[in-house]
């Protein structure tokens, strides 16, 4: 989802918005075909609560977003990445304890 949501800012900045939307939807479709069944299986088998599934998703998102922002989008590394990671580590602790 990170690539679908943000890569168009770098790659399709001169294209009309509708093209960026279609390309992003095309990329996101493949993730949804994996994420929706995984959430369904995890929740309906009582493996994870809804809150746990959301925290897992946020941790994965940040784990992918930070390298994407630094390596692909060439954004500077800031302490905000560290603070966000610490907050998510706290969220993981509290939701899974």
Short mmCIF file of N, CA and C in Angstrom, two decimals:
data_model
loop_
_atom_site.label_atom_id
_atom_site.label_comp_id
_atom_site.label_asym_id
_atom_site.label_seq_id
_atom_site.Cartn_x
_atom_site.Cartn_y
_atom_site.Cartn_z
N UNK A 1 0.82 -1.18 0.00
CA UNK A 1 0.00 0.00 0.00
C UNK A 1 0.87 1.25 0.00
N UNK A 2 2.01 1.18 0.62
CA UNK A 2 2.89 2.34 0.65
C UNK A 2 3.24 2.80 -0.76
N UNK A 3 3.61 1.85 -1.59
CA UNK A 3 3.96 2.19 -2.98
C UNK A 3 2.75 2.74 -3.72
N UNK A 4 1.60 2.11 -3.53
CA UNK A 4 0.39 2.57 -4.21
C UNK A 4 0.00 3.98 -3.77
N UNK A 5 0.16 4.27 -2.50
CA UNK A 5 -0.27 5.56 -1.98
C UNK A 5 0.70 6.70 -2.25
N UNK A 6 2.00 6.41 -2.30
CA UNK A 6 2.98 7.49 -2.34
C UNK A 6 3.88 7.53 -3.57
N UNK A 7 4.09 6.43 -4.26
CA UNK A 7 5.01 6.43 -5.41
C UNK A 7 4.55 7.35 -6.52
N UNK A 8 3.24 7.54 -6.66
CA UNK A 8 2.74 8.42 -7.71
C UNK A 8 3.22 9.86 -7.52
N UNK A 9 3.55 10.24 -6.28
CA UNK A 9 4.06 11.59 -6.03
C UNK A 9 5.38 11.82 -6.74
N UNK A 10 6.16 10.76 -6.87
CA UNK A 10 7.45 10.85 -7.54
C UNK A 10 7.34 10.53 -9.02
N UNK A 11 6.56 9.49 -9.35
CA UNK A 11 6.55 8.97 -10.71
C UNK A 11 5.49 9.56 -11.62
N UNK A 12 4.37 9.97 -11.08
CA UNK A 12 3.25 10.41 -11.91
C UNK A 12 2.85 11.86 -11.62
N UNK A 13 3.77 12.65 -11.11
CA UNK A 13 3.46 14.02 -10.73
C UNK A 13 2.99 14.90 -11.87
N UNK A 14 3.37 14.57 -13.10
CA UNK A 14 2.95 15.38 -14.25
C UNK A 14 1.72 14.81 -14.95
N UNK A 15 1.27 13.65 -14.51
CA UNK A 15 0.10 13.01 -15.12
C UNK A 15 -1.18 13.52 -14.47
N UNK A 16 -2.31 13.40 -15.18
CA UNK A 16 -3.59 13.77 -14.56
C UNK A 16 -3.87 12.90 -13.33
N UNK A 17 -4.62 13.45 -12.41
CA UNK A 17 -4.93 12.75 -11.16
C UNK A 17 -5.61 11.42 -11.42
N UNK A 18 -6.49 11.32 -12.38
CA UNK A 18 -7.22 10.07 -12.63
C UNK A 18 -6.27 8.95 -13.02
N UNK A 19 -5.17 9.26 -13.69
CA UNK A 19 -4.18 8.22 -14.03
C UNK A 19 -3.50 7.73 -12.76
N UNK A 20 -3.12 8.66 -11.89
CA UNK A 20 -2.50 8.27 -10.62
C UNK A 20 -3.43 7.40 -9.80
N UNK A 21 -4.72 7.75 -9.81
CA UNK A 21 -5.71 6.96 -9.06
C UNK A 21 -5.81 5.55 -9.62
N UNK A 22 -5.92 5.43 -10.92
CA UNK A 22 -6.03 4.09 -11.54
C UNK A 22 -4.79 3.24 -11.31
N UNK A 23 -3.63 3.84 -11.45
CA UNK A 23 -2.38 3.09 -11.21
C UNK A 23 -2.31 2.65 -9.74
N UNK A 24 -2.63 3.56 -8.83
CA UNK A 24 -2.59 3.23 -7.41
C UNK A 24 -3.58 2.13 -7.06
N UNK A 25 -4.79 2.23 -7.60
CA UNK A 25 -5.78 1.17 -7.36
C UNK A 25 -5.31 -0.17 -7.90
N UNK A 26 -4.68 -0.15 -9.06
CA UNK A 26 -4.17 -1.39 -9.64
C UNK A 26 -3.13 -2.04 -8.76
N UNK A 27 -2.23 -1.23 -8.18
CA UNK A 27 -1.20 -1.76 -7.29
C UNK A 27 -1.83 -2.26 -5.99
N UNK A 28 -2.74 -1.47 -5.43
CA UNK A 28 -3.35 -1.80 -4.14
C UNK A 28 -4.21 -3.06 -4.23
N UNK A 29 -4.78 -3.33 -5.39
CA UNK A 29 -5.65 -4.50 -5.55
C UNK A 29 -4.95 -5.78 -5.11
N UNK A 30 -3.68 -5.93 -5.47
CA UNK A 30 -2.96 -7.16 -5.14
C UNK A 30 -2.74 -7.30 -3.64
N UNK A 31 -2.49 -6.19 -2.96
CA UNK A 31 -2.33 -6.29 -1.51
C UNK A 31 -3.65 -6.64 -0.85
N UNK A 32 -4.73 -6.05 -1.32
CA UNK A 32 -6.03 -6.36 -0.74
C UNK A 32 -6.40 -7.82 -0.92
N UNK A 33 -5.99 -8.43 -2.02
CA UNK A 33 -6.31 -9.84 -2.22
C UNK A 33 -5.59 -10.73 -1.21
N UNK A 34 -4.53 -10.22 -0.59
CA UNK A 34 -3.84 -10.95 0.47
C UNK A 34 -4.30 -10.51 1.86
N UNK A 35 -4.48 -9.22 2.04
CA UNK A 35 -4.78 -8.70 3.37
C UNK A 35 -6.19 -9.05 3.84
N UNK A 36 -7.16 -8.96 2.97
CA UNK A 36 -8.55 -9.23 3.38
C UNK A 36 -8.71 -10.68 3.85
N UNK A 37 -8.23 -11.67 3.09
CA UNK A 37 -8.35 -13.05 3.60
C UNK A 37 -7.55 -13.28 4.88
N UNK A 38 -6.37 -12.67 4.98
CA UNK A 38 -5.55 -12.86 6.19
C UNK A 38 -6.26 -12.30 7.41
N UNK A 39 -6.84 -11.10 7.29
CA UNK A 39 -7.59 -10.53 8.41
C UNK A 39 -8.80 -11.39 8.76
N UNK A 40 -9.45 -11.86 7.75
CA UNK A 40 -10.65 -12.68 7.98
C UNK A 40 -10.29 -13.97 8.72
N UNK A 41 -9.25 -14.64 8.25
CA UNK A 41 -8.82 -15.90 8.89
C UNK A 41 -8.35 -15.63 10.31
N UNK A 42 -7.52 -14.60 10.50
CA UNK A 42 -7.01 -14.28 11.83
C UNK A 42 -8.10 -13.92 12.82
N UNK A 43 -9.12 -13.22 12.34
CA UNK A 43 -10.19 -12.78 13.24
C UNK A 43 -11.21 -13.89 13.48
N UNK A 44 -11.65 -14.54 12.42
CA UNK A 44 -12.72 -15.54 12.56
C UNK A 44 -12.27 -16.82 13.26
N UNK A 45 -10.96 -17.08 13.26
CA UNK A 45 -10.46 -18.25 13.99
C UNK A 45 -10.09 -17.90 15.43
N UNK A 46 -10.42 -16.68 15.83
CA UNK A 46 -10.10 -16.18 17.18
C UNK A 46 -8.61 -16.21 17.49
N UNK A 47 -7.79 -16.09 16.44
CA UNK A 47 -6.34 -16.01 16.64
C UNK A 47 -5.94 -14.63 17.12
N UNK A 48 -6.55 -13.59 16.52
CA UNK A 48 -6.25 -12.21 16.87
C UNK A 48 -7.55 -11.44 17.07
N UNK A 49 -7.50 -10.47 17.97
CA UNK A 49 -8.64 -9.57 18.12
C UNK A 49 -8.56 -8.52 17.01
N UNK A 50 -9.62 -7.77 16.86
CA UNK A 50 -9.65 -6.71 15.86
C UNK A 50 -8.56 -5.68 16.14
N UNK A 51 -8.39 -5.31 17.40
CA UNK A 51 -7.36 -4.34 17.78
C UNK A 51 -5.96 -4.87 17.48
N UNK A 52 -5.73 -6.16 17.74
CA UNK A 52 -4.43 -6.75 17.44
C UNK A 52 -4.15 -6.74 15.95
N UNK A 53 -5.15 -7.06 15.14
CA UNK A 53 -4.97 -7.02 13.69
C UNK A 53 -4.59 -5.62 13.22
N UNK A 54 -5.22 -4.61 13.79
CA UNK A 54 -4.93 -3.23 13.40
C UNK A 54 -3.51 -2.83 13.79
N UNK A 55 -3.08 -3.20 14.98
CA UNK A 55 -1.72 -2.86 15.41
C UNK A 55 -0.69 -3.59 14.55
N UNK A 56 -0.94 -4.85 14.23
CA UNK A 56 -0.04 -5.59 13.33
C UNK A 56 0.07 -4.85 11.99
N UNK A 57 -1.07 -4.42 11.46
CA UNK A 57 -1.07 -3.72 10.18
C UNK A 57 -0.27 -2.41 10.27
N UNK A 58 -0.40 -1.68 11.36
CA UNK A 58 0.33 -0.42 11.50
C UNK A 58 1.83 -0.65 11.63
N UNK A 59 2.22 -1.69 12.35
CA UNK A 59 3.65 -2.01 12.49
C UNK A 59 4.23 -2.39 11.14
N UNK A 60 3.52 -3.21 10.39
CA UNK A 60 4.00 -3.59 9.05
C UNK A 60 4.08 -2.36 8.16
N UNK A 61 3.07 -1.50 8.23
CA UNK A 61 3.07 -0.29 7.40
C UNK A 61 4.27 0.60 7.70
N UNK A 62 4.55 0.84 8.98
CA UNK A 62 5.69 1.68 9.33
C UNK A 62 7.01 1.00 8.97
N UNK A 63 7.08 -0.31 9.14
CA UNK A 63 8.29 -1.05 8.78
C UNK A 63 8.60 -0.97 7.29
N UNK A 64 7.57 -0.86 6.49
CA UNK A 64 7.76 -0.72 5.04
C UNK A 64 7.96 0.75 4.67
N UNK A 65 7.21 1.64 5.33
CA UNK A 65 7.25 3.05 4.97
C UNK A 65 8.61 3.69 5.21
N UNK A 66 9.25 3.38 6.32
CA UNK A 66 10.53 4.03 6.63
C UNK A 66 11.58 3.74 5.56
N UNK A 67 11.84 2.48 5.20
CA UNK A 67 12.81 2.27 4.10
C UNK A 67 12.35 2.88 2.77
N UNK A 68 11.03 2.83 2.50
CA UNK A 68 10.51 3.43 1.28
C UNK A 68 10.78 4.93 1.26
N UNK A 69 10.50 5.61 2.36
CA UNK A 69 10.69 7.06 2.42
C UNK A 69 12.16 7.43 2.26
N UNK A 70 13.03 6.66 2.89
CA UNK A 70 14.45 6.97 2.86
C UNK A 70 15.09 6.58 1.52
N UNK A 71 14.86 5.35 1.09
CA UNK A 71 15.55 4.82 -0.09
C UNK A 71 14.90 5.22 -1.41
N UNK A 72 13.59 5.18 -1.48
CA UNK A 72 12.91 5.45 -2.75
C UNK A 72 12.56 6.92 -2.93
N UNK A 73 12.00 7.52 -1.89
CA UNK A 73 11.57 8.92 -2.00
C UNK A 73 12.67 9.91 -1.59
N UNK A 74 13.80 9.39 -1.09
CA UNK A 74 14.95 10.20 -0.71
C UNK A 74 14.61 11.27 0.34
N UNK A 75 13.81 10.87 1.31
CA UNK A 75 13.45 11.77 2.41
C UNK A 75 14.53 11.67 3.49
N UNK A 76 14.80 12.76 4.18
CA UNK A 76 15.82 12.72 5.23
C UNK A 76 15.36 11.89 6.42
N UNK A 77 16.32 11.24 7.05
CA UNK A 77 16.04 10.48 8.27
C UNK A 77 15.89 11.48 9.41
N UNK A 78 14.81 11.37 10.17
CA UNK A 78 14.60 12.27 11.31
C UNK A 78 14.30 11.45 12.55
N UNK A 79 14.35 12.11 13.67
CA UNK A 79 14.01 11.45 14.93
C UNK A 79 12.55 11.05 14.99
N UNK A 80 11.72 11.65 14.16
CA UNK A 80 10.30 11.30 14.15
C UNK A 80 10.09 9.82 13.82
N UNK A 81 10.97 9.25 12.99
CA UNK A 81 10.88 7.82 12.69
C UNK A 81 11.11 7.00 13.95
N UNK A 82 12.09 7.40 14.74
CA UNK A 82 12.39 6.72 16.00
C UNK A 82 11.22 6.84 16.96
N UNK A 83 10.69 8.04 17.14
CA UNK A 83 9.58 8.24 18.07
C UNK A 83 8.34 7.45 17.65
N UNK A 84 8.06 7.44 16.34
CA UNK A 84 6.91 6.66 15.86
C UNK A 84 7.12 5.17 16.14
N UNK A 85 8.35 4.70 15.94
CA UNK A 85 8.65 3.30 16.22
C UNK A 85 8.49 2.96 17.69
N UNK A 86 8.92 3.86 18.55
CA UNK A 86 8.77 3.63 19.99
C UNK A 86 7.29 3.60 20.37
N UNK A 87 6.52 4.51 19.81
CA UNK A 87 5.08 4.53 20.11
C UNK A 87 4.42 3.23 19.64
N UNK A 88 4.79 2.75 18.46
CA UNK A 88 4.21 1.50 17.98
C UNK A 88 4.66 0.31 18.82
N UNK A 89 5.91 0.33 19.27
CA UNK A 89 6.36 -0.75 20.16
C UNK A 89 5.52 -0.75 21.44
N UNK A 90 5.21 0.43 21.95
CA UNK A 90 4.33 0.52 23.12
C UNK A 90 2.94 0.00 22.80
N UNK A 91 2.42 0.34 21.63
CA UNK A 91 1.09 -0.15 21.23
C UNK A 91 1.08 -1.67 21.14
N UNK A 92 2.14 -2.24 20.57
CA UNK A 92 2.24 -3.70 20.48
C UNK A 92 2.25 -4.31 21.88
N UNK A 93 3.04 -3.73 22.76
CA UNK A 93 3.10 -4.25 24.12
C UNK A 93 1.73 -4.26 24.78
N UNK A 94 1.06 -3.11 24.73
CA UNK A 94 -0.21 -3.00 25.44
C UNK A 94 -1.33 -3.82 24.80
N UNK A 95 -1.34 -3.97 23.51
CA UNK A 95 -2.45 -4.69 22.86
C UNK A 95 -2.26 -6.21 22.96
N UNK A 96 -1.00 -6.67 23.11
CA UNK A 96 -0.76 -8.11 23.17
C UNK A 96 -0.48 -8.62 24.58
N UNK A 97 -0.46 -7.77 25.58
CA UNK A 97 -0.15 -8.26 26.92
C UNK A 97 -1.32 -8.99 27.52
#
